[in-house]
Structure formats: C-alpha cells, structure tokens
Amino acid sequence: KKIVSRLSLMLLALGGSFSTTQVVAQSFTEGFETTSTLTDWYIRNNSDTISSTTLAQNWGFGNPTNFPAQAGATGSYVAVGYQSTNSTVGATISNWLFTPSRTFSNGDVISFYTRVSANPTSFPDRLEVRLSTTGSGLNVGTSSATVGDFTTLLLSVNPTLSATGYPGAWTQYTATISGLTGPTAGRVAFRYFVTDGGANGVNS
C-alpha cells in the first residue's frame, strides 16, 4: 500500500532578465487534513479490471490505525493500494492522483513525503510523478499502459519493484522541472503504477 503525505509544490516563474526583483511566485502546500480544502484535485483509475462500485479502489484519506501521518493530524495523508484492481489474477494497476493546475517554469521543485507499511515488503509498490504541459487537462489515455499528455516522468519511486525499494518510514522526495521553453501551464500527477498487482498478484 502506497502513501503520499505533505505534498508541497514550490513554483517560481521568473520574468525579464531573471532579476530577483521580477520573481513571480506561484506555490502551494497540501497537508491532506480535510476534503474541503482539496480544490482542483482529481482521481482517475485506469487499472485493469476495476469495479465502478468499489470505493476502496480510489485514492482516499489515510487510516491512522495503520500508521500516523508524517505531520499534522494522525490521518492527514492520502493512500491507495492493491484494491485498485478487482482482477482475480495479477493485473496492472495504474491509479492517478492529479494536483491542481499551475504555471510551471524551469527550476520549480515538487516535494512530497511517501511510505509503505513496512520495508522489506512481500508486495512491492511503485509511484511515478509525471508532468503534463497541456494546461488543466487530465488526459492519461484509457488503459493501464497509457499516460496520455503526462509524458514527462519527473521521478519514479522504486522503479524496479524491489522488495526493499520503497521506504517503510516517511521519506521526502523532490523533483525539479526542466526543459521548458518558458512559463507553461500544466499539472503534476502521482501514478500508482504496479504490474502483476492486486489481491492475487505478486506485487502491490
């Protein structure tokens, strides 16, 4: 089961000749304390074999009986896990959490904390952080293999699905945006992406 807590996007749009007097900042921090503050956040589950009636398949707020949040109230984190798919055999999980749309510039930093229940684990997990530069769009295609407009992979936590590759304690990760031609509107997305996952898979 993979968790994200305390997401912080530090976004700086530099204008003119990159003088510090012309810095225009666009940033936000989300601690996942309550659903009422989650404006412009979206979820999309493109996993193999899902049920539209199973609430457990989607990203949801944390359960403090599993472990406490990295900071703030004990349940202030979001979580997702193997129930993203209802397949009776191992399936590919591709479950997306979209952050609010922002204007990005080179050098902008995305920072977040994440963990699983224990390390080492018998059911490895993987998290991708992806960027779309197509404004407020949410296009990730229609299957577990597609990424749509989110073609830029900023970071992958445990890309090889190792049993020891995902931290079992809250760990901070950062990703820096580069390669843009100028200030660009887009979104960052967290993709819970696990092959051979689900209740009957060897991962997730």
PDB file of C-alpha atoms in Angstrom:
ATOM      1  CA  LYS A   1       0.000   0.000   0.000  1.00  0.00           C
ATOM      2  CA  LYS A   2       1.470   3.309  -1.080  1.00  0.00           C
ATOM      3  CA  ILE A   3       1.042   6.605   0.658  1.00  0.00           C
ATOM      4  CA  VAL A   4       1.624  10.266  -0.123  1.00  0.00           C
ATOM      5  CA  SER A   5       1.595  12.915   2.573  1.00  0.00           C
ATOM      6  CA  ARG A   6       2.535  16.573   2.838  1.00  0.00           C
ATOM      7  CA  LEU A   7       2.757  17.455  -0.802  1.00  0.00           C
ATOM      8  CA  SER A   8       4.481  20.781  -1.370  1.00  0.00           C
ATOM      9  CA  LEU A   9       4.920  22.376  -4.789  1.00  0.00           C
ATOM     10  CA  MET A  10       7.337  25.282  -4.814  1.00  0.00           C
ATOM     11  CA  LEU A  11       6.843  27.059  -8.131  1.00  0.00           C
ATOM     12  CA  LEU A  12       8.777  30.128  -9.237  1.00  0.00           C
ATOM     13  CA  ALA A  13       8.068  31.916 -12.521  1.00  0.00           C
ATOM     14  CA  LEU A  14      10.992  34.213 -13.352  1.00  0.00           C
ATOM     15  CA  GLY A  15      10.431  37.128 -15.722  1.00  0.00           C
ATOM     16  CA  GLY A  16      12.522  39.660 -17.604  1.00  0.00           C
ATOM     17  CA  SER A  17      16.245  39.067 -17.235  1.00  0.00           C
ATOM     18  CA  PHE A  18      15.766  36.696 -14.281  1.00  0.00           C
ATOM     19  CA  SER A  19      16.222  39.524 -11.808  1.00  0.00           C
ATOM     20  CA  THR A  20      15.137  38.630  -8.295  1.00  0.00           C
ATOM     21  CA  THR A  21      13.065  41.797  -8.250  1.00  0.00           C
ATOM     22  CA  GLN A  22      10.883  40.341 -11.007  1.00  0.00           C
ATOM     23  CA  VAL A  23      10.175  36.989  -9.419  1.00  0.00           C
ATOM     24  CA  VAL A  24       6.502  35.982  -9.505  1.00  0.00           C
ATOM     25  CA  ALA A  25       5.838  33.068  -7.158  1.00  0.00           C
ATOM     26  CA  GLN A  26       3.064  30.508  -7.587  1.00  0.00           C
ATOM     27  CA  SER A  27       3.253  27.847  -4.904  1.00  0.00           C
ATOM     28  CA  PHE A  28       1.067  25.774  -2.626  1.00  0.00           C
ATOM     29  CA  THR A  29       1.298  23.222   0.152  1.00  0.00           C
ATOM     30  CA  GLU A  30      -1.284  20.498   0.783  1.00  0.00           C
ATOM     31  CA  GLY A  31      -1.336  18.517   4.019  1.00  0.00           C
ATOM     32  CA  PHE A  32      -4.479  16.448   3.268  1.00  0.00           C
ATOM     33  CA  GLU A  33      -6.180  17.398   6.531  1.00  0.00           C
ATOM     34  CA  THR A  34      -9.679  17.641   5.056  1.00  0.00           C
ATOM     35  CA  THR A  35     -11.542  17.108   1.806  1.00  0.00           C
ATOM     36  CA  SER A  36     -12.933  20.649   1.952  1.00  0.00           C
ATOM     37  CA  THR A  37      -9.553  22.138   1.013  1.00  0.00           C
ATOM     38  CA  LEU A  38      -8.898  19.888  -1.982  1.00  0.00           C
ATOM     39  CA  THR A  39      -9.815  22.236  -4.814  1.00  0.00           C
ATOM     40  CA  ASP A  40      -8.924  21.193  -8.390  1.00  0.00           C
ATOM     41  CA  TRP A  41      -7.666  17.744  -7.336  1.00  0.00           C
ATOM     42  CA  TYR A  42      -8.826  14.750  -9.407  1.00  0.00           C
ATOM     43  CA  ILE A  43      -8.564  10.961  -9.436  1.00  0.00           C
ATOM     44  CA  ARG A  44      -8.611   8.526 -12.344  1.00  0.00           C
ATOM     45  CA  ASN A  45      -8.237   4.769 -12.089  1.00  0.00           C
ATOM     46  CA  ASN A  46      -7.044   3.198 -15.344  1.00  0.00           C
ATOM     47  CA  SER A  47      -6.142  -0.127 -13.754  1.00  0.00           C
ATOM     48  CA  ASP A  48      -7.039  -3.423 -15.379  1.00  0.00           C
ATOM     49  CA  THR A  49     -10.407  -4.844 -14.228  1.00  0.00           C
ATOM     50  CA  ILE A  50     -11.982  -2.285 -11.936  1.00  0.00           C
ATOM     51  CA  SER A  51     -15.461  -2.060 -10.450  1.00  0.00           C
ATOM     52  CA  SER A  52     -17.255   1.278 -10.505  1.00  0.00           C
ATOM     53  CA  THR A  53     -18.987   0.353  -7.235  1.00  0.00           C
ATOM     54  CA  THR A  54     -15.825  -0.358  -5.212  1.00  0.00           C
ATOM     55  CA  LEU A  55     -14.867   2.758  -3.278  1.00  0.00           C
ATOM     56  CA  ALA A  56     -11.675   1.148  -1.976  1.00  0.00           C
ATOM     57  CA  GLN A  57     -10.155   1.245  -5.459  1.00  0.00           C
ATOM     58  CA  ASN A  58      -9.530   5.010  -5.375  1.00  0.00           C
ATOM     59  CA  TRP A  59      -7.179   7.309  -3.517  1.00  0.00           C
ATOM     60  CA  GLY A  60      -8.576   8.139  -0.101  1.00  0.00           C
ATOM     61  CA  PHE A  61      -7.625   9.750   3.178  1.00  0.00           C
ATOM     62  CA  GLY A  62      -5.294   7.884   5.494  1.00  0.00           C
ATOM     63  CA  ASN A  63      -6.172   5.483   8.279  1.00  0.00           C
ATOM     64  CA  PRO A  64      -4.328   6.397  11.498  1.00  0.00           C
ATOM     65  CA  THR A  65      -4.685   2.807  12.764  1.00  0.00           C
ATOM     66  CA  ASN A  66      -2.250   1.732  10.027  1.00  0.00           C
ATOM     67  CA  PHE A  67       0.303   4.408  10.922  1.00  0.00           C
ATOM     68  CA  PRO A  68       0.174   8.152  11.700  1.00  0.00           C
ATOM     69  CA  ALA A  69       0.693  10.934   9.181  1.00  0.00           C
ATOM     70  CA  GLN A  70       4.103  12.469   8.625  1.00  0.00           C
ATOM     71  CA  ALA A  71       2.837  15.706  10.221  1.00  0.00           C
ATOM     72  CA  GLY A  72      -0.430  17.205  11.397  1.00  0.00           C
ATOM     73  CA  ALA A  73      -3.450  15.143  12.382  1.00  0.00           C
ATOM     74  CA  THR A  74      -2.784  11.396  12.508  1.00  0.00           C
ATOM     75  CA  GLY A  75      -4.936  10.642   9.456  1.00  0.00           C
ATOM     76  CA  SER A  76      -3.870  13.572   7.284  1.00  0.00           C
ATOM     77  CA  TYR A  77      -2.478  11.731   4.287  1.00  0.00           C
ATOM     78  CA  VAL A  78      -3.807  10.078   1.141  1.00  0.00           C
ATOM     79  CA  ALA A  79      -3.453   6.382   0.426  1.00  0.00           C
ATOM     80  CA  VAL A  80      -4.029   3.883  -2.363  1.00  0.00           C
ATOM     81  CA  GLY A  81      -3.370   0.170  -2.645  1.00  0.00           C
ATOM     82  CA  TYR A  82      -3.884  -3.246  -4.199  1.00  0.00           C
ATOM     83  CA  GLN A  83      -7.681  -2.853  -4.323  1.00  0.00           C
ATOM     84  CA  SER A  84      -7.213  -0.521  -7.300  1.00  0.00           C
ATOM     85  CA  THR A  85      -7.987  -3.649  -9.341  1.00  0.00           C
ATOM     86  CA  ASN A  86     -10.582  -6.361  -8.781  1.00  0.00           C
ATOM     87  CA  SER A  87      -8.857  -8.846 -11.052  1.00  0.00           C
ATOM     88  CA  THR A  88      -8.820 -12.486  -9.968  1.00  0.00           C
ATOM     89  CA  VAL A  89      -5.311 -12.794 -11.439  1.00  0.00           C
ATOM     90  CA  GLY A  90      -2.314 -10.475 -11.347  1.00  0.00           C
ATOM     91  CA  ALA A  91      -3.158  -7.241 -13.160  1.00  0.00           C
ATOM     92  CA  THR A  92      -1.581  -3.878 -13.931  1.00  0.00           C
ATOM     93  CA  ILE A  93      -2.536  -1.085 -11.544  1.00  0.00           C
ATOM     94  CA  SER A  94      -2.489   2.472 -12.931  1.00  0.00           C
ATOM     95  CA  ASN A  95      -4.260   4.778 -10.487  1.00  0.00           C
ATOM     96  CA  TRP A  96      -3.765   8.542 -10.887  1.00  0.00           C
ATOM     97  CA  LEU A  97      -3.962  11.464  -8.448  1.00  0.00           C
ATOM     98  CA  PHE A  98      -3.859  14.869 -10.172  1.00  0.00           C
ATOM     99  CA  THR A  99      -2.677  18.005  -8.392  1.00  0.00           C
ATOM    100  CA  PRO A 100      -4.187  21.422  -9.131  1.00  0.00           C
ATOM    101  CA  SER A 101      -3.113  23.046 -12.400  1.00  0.00           C
ATOM    102  CA  ARG A 102      -0.314  25.589 -12.151  1.00  0.00           C
ATOM    103  CA  THR A 103       2.071  27.588 -14.342  1.00  0.00           C
ATOM    104  CA  PHE A 104       5.474  25.892 -14.246  1.00  0.00           C
ATOM    105  CA  SER A 105       8.958  27.181 -15.030  1.00  0.00           C
ATOM    106  CA  ASN A 106      12.367  25.536 -15.161  1.00  0.00           C
ATOM    107  CA  GLY A 107      13.734  25.086 -11.666  1.00  0.00           C
ATOM    108  CA  ASP A 108      10.345  24.593  -9.998  1.00  0.00           C
ATOM    109  CA  VAL A 109      10.510  21.931  -7.296  1.00  0.00           C
ATOM    110  CA  ILE A 110       7.893  19.353  -6.299  1.00  0.00           C
ATOM    111  CA  SER A 111       8.408  17.980  -2.787  1.00  0.00           C
ATOM    112  CA  PHE A 112       6.425  15.258  -1.001  1.00  0.00           C
ATOM    113  CA  TYR A 113       6.657  12.501   1.617  1.00  0.00           C
ATOM    114  CA  THR A 114       5.714   8.886   0.997  1.00  0.00           C
ATOM    115  CA  ARG A 115       5.929   5.456   2.615  1.00  0.00           C
ATOM    116  CA  VAL A 116       4.517   1.921   2.679  1.00  0.00           C
ATOM    117  CA  SER A 117       3.535  -0.159   5.699  1.00  0.00           C
ATOM    118  CA  ALA A 118       6.883  -1.936   6.092  1.00  0.00           C
ATOM    119  CA  ASN A 119      10.263  -2.491   4.454  1.00  0.00           C
ATOM    120  CA  PRO A 120      11.162  -5.063   3.304  1.00  0.00           C
ATOM    121  CA  THR A 121       7.758  -5.957   1.945  1.00  0.00           C
ATOM    122  CA  SER A 122       6.322  -9.046   0.269  1.00  0.00           C
ATOM    123  CA  PHE A 123       4.253  -6.887  -2.095  1.00  0.00           C
ATOM    124  CA  PRO A 124       6.394  -4.206  -3.792  1.00  0.00           C
ATOM    125  CA  ASP A 125       4.925  -0.848  -4.845  1.00  0.00           C
ATOM    126  CA  ARG A 126       5.871   1.866  -7.315  1.00  0.00           C
ATOM    127  CA  LEU A 127       4.976   5.547  -7.604  1.00  0.00           C
ATOM    128  CA  GLU A 128       5.561   7.763 -10.635  1.00  0.00           C
ATOM    129  CA  VAL A 129       5.448  11.560 -10.629  1.00  0.00           C
ATOM    130  CA  ARG A 130       4.520  12.842 -14.069  1.00  0.00           C
ATOM    131  CA  LEU A 131       4.056  16.250 -15.696  1.00  0.00           C
ATOM    132  CA  SER A 132       1.631  17.422 -18.376  1.00  0.00           C
ATOM    133  CA  THR A 133       2.206  20.752 -20.104  1.00  0.00           C
ATOM    134  CA  THR A 134      -1.261  20.968 -21.662  1.00  0.00           C
ATOM    135  CA  GLY A 135      -2.903  23.348 -19.213  1.00  0.00           C
ATOM    136  CA  SER A 136      -5.592  21.991 -16.915  1.00  0.00           C
ATOM    137  CA  GLY A 137      -6.180  18.811 -18.946  1.00  0.00           C
ATOM    138  CA  LEU A 138      -6.491  15.356 -17.366  1.00  0.00           C
ATOM    139  CA  ASN A 139      -5.739  13.152 -20.378  1.00  0.00           C
ATOM    140  CA  VAL A 140      -3.962   9.940 -19.341  1.00  0.00           C
ATOM    141  CA  GLY A 141      -5.430   7.725 -22.043  1.00  0.00           C
ATOM    142  CA  THR A 142      -7.837   4.886 -21.371  1.00  0.00           C
ATOM    143  CA  SER A 143      -5.754   1.871 -20.350  1.00  0.00           C
ATOM    144  CA  SER A 144      -3.280   0.839 -17.675  1.00  0.00           C
ATOM    145  CA  ALA A 145      -0.418   1.237 -20.159  1.00  0.00           C
ATOM    146  CA  THR A 146      -1.149   4.769 -21.365  1.00  0.00           C
ATOM    147  CA  VAL A 147      -0.014   8.109 -19.954  1.00  0.00           C
ATOM    148  CA  GLY A 148      -1.767  10.464 -22.388  1.00  0.00           C
ATOM    149  CA  ASP A 149      -0.401  14.009 -22.051  1.00  0.00           C
ATOM    150  CA  PHE A 150       1.605  13.153 -18.926  1.00  0.00           C
ATOM    151  CA  THR A 151       4.628  12.095 -20.926  1.00  0.00           C
ATOM    152  CA  THR A 152       7.303  13.712 -18.752  1.00  0.00           C
ATOM    153  CA  LEU A 153       8.449  11.370 -15.990  1.00  0.00           C
ATOM    154  CA  LEU A 154       9.853  13.566 -13.217  1.00  0.00           C
ATOM    155  CA  LEU A 155      10.514  10.836 -10.665  1.00  0.00           C
ATOM    156  CA  SER A 156       9.896   7.152 -10.019  1.00  0.00           C
ATOM    157  CA  VAL A 157       9.945   5.691  -6.516  1.00  0.00           C
ATOM    158  CA  ASN A 158      11.023   2.021  -6.663  1.00  0.00           C
ATOM    159  CA  PRO A 159      11.010   1.761 -10.483  1.00  0.00           C
ATOM    160  CA  THR A 160      12.131  -1.909 -10.475  1.00  0.00           C
ATOM    161  CA  LEU A 161       9.509  -3.047  -7.917  1.00  0.00           C
ATOM    162  CA  SER A 162      12.130  -4.189  -5.426  1.00  0.00           C
ATOM    163  CA  ALA A 163      11.013  -5.581  -2.059  1.00  0.00           C
ATOM    164  CA  THR A 164      13.277  -3.037  -0.356  1.00  0.00           C
ATOM    165  CA  GLY A 165      12.939  -0.170  -2.852  1.00  0.00           C
ATOM    166  CA  TYR A 166      10.037   1.705  -1.244  1.00  0.00           C
ATOM    167  CA  PRO A 167      10.612   3.290   2.174  1.00  0.00           C
ATOM    168  CA  GLY A 168       8.818   1.853   5.192  1.00  0.00           C
ATOM    169  CA  ALA A 169       9.066   5.176   7.046  1.00  0.00           C
ATOM    170  CA  TRP A 170       8.073   8.652   5.891  1.00  0.00           C
ATOM    171  CA  THR A 171      10.690   9.780   3.379  1.00  0.00           C
ATOM    172  CA  GLN A 172      10.894  13.048   1.468  1.00  0.00           C
ATOM    173  CA  TYR A 173      11.383  13.109  -2.293  1.00  0.00           C
ATOM    174  CA  THR A 174      11.885  16.074  -4.593  1.00  0.00           C
ATOM    175  CA  ALA A 175      11.724  16.531  -8.360  1.00  0.00           C
ATOM    176  CA  THR A 176      12.902  19.580 -10.318  1.00  0.00           C
ATOM    177  CA  ILE A 177      11.227  20.693 -13.537  1.00  0.00           C
ATOM    178  CA  SER A 178      13.462  21.423 -16.533  1.00  0.00           C
ATOM    179  CA  GLY A 179      13.369  21.539 -20.324  1.00  0.00           C
ATOM    180  CA  LEU A 180      10.506  24.039 -20.675  1.00  0.00           C
ATOM    181  CA  THR A 181      10.762  26.840 -23.235  1.00  0.00           C
ATOM    182  CA  GLY A 182       9.139  29.309 -20.840  1.00  0.00           C
ATOM    183  CA  PRO A 183       6.368  29.536 -18.240  1.00  0.00           C
ATOM    184  CA  THR A 184       3.966  26.693 -19.071  1.00  0.00           C
ATOM    185  CA  ALA A 185       0.537  25.797 -17.719  1.00  0.00           C
ATOM    186  CA  GLY A 186       0.108  22.181 -16.712  1.00  0.00           C
ATOM    187  CA  ARG A 187      -0.428  19.622 -13.972  1.00  0.00           C
ATOM    188  CA  VAL A 188       1.607  17.175 -11.959  1.00  0.00           C
ATOM    189  CA  ALA A 189       0.157  13.713 -11.365  1.00  0.00           C
ATOM    190  CA  PHE A 190       1.028  10.889  -8.999  1.00  0.00           C
ATOM    191  CA  ARG A 191       0.609   7.497 -10.686  1.00  0.00           C
ATOM    192  CA  TYR A 192       0.398   4.372  -8.554  1.00  0.00           C
ATOM    193  CA  PHE A 193       1.773   2.019 -11.214  1.00  0.00           C
ATOM    194  CA  VAL A 194       2.299  -1.660 -10.401  1.00  0.00           C
ATOM    195  CA  THR A 195       2.431  -4.638 -12.734  1.00  0.00           C
ATOM    196  CA  ASP A 196       1.196  -8.044 -11.533  1.00  0.00           C
ATOM    197  CA  GLY A 197      -0.713  -6.309  -8.748  1.00  0.00           C
ATOM    198  CA  GLY A 198      -3.991  -6.794  -6.942  1.00  0.00           C
ATOM    199  CA  ALA A 199      -5.193  -9.302  -4.367  1.00  0.00           C
ATOM    200  CA  ASN A 200      -3.912 -12.222  -6.460  1.00  0.00           C
ATOM    201  CA  GLY A 201      -0.750 -10.608  -7.839  1.00  0.00           C
ATOM    202  CA  VAL A 202       2.790 -10.801  -6.503  1.00  0.00           C
ATOM    203  CA  ASN A 203       3.078  -7.007  -6.162  1.00  0.00           C
ATOM    204  CA  SER A 204       1.108  -4.097  -4.605  1.00  0.00           C
TER     205      SER A 204
END
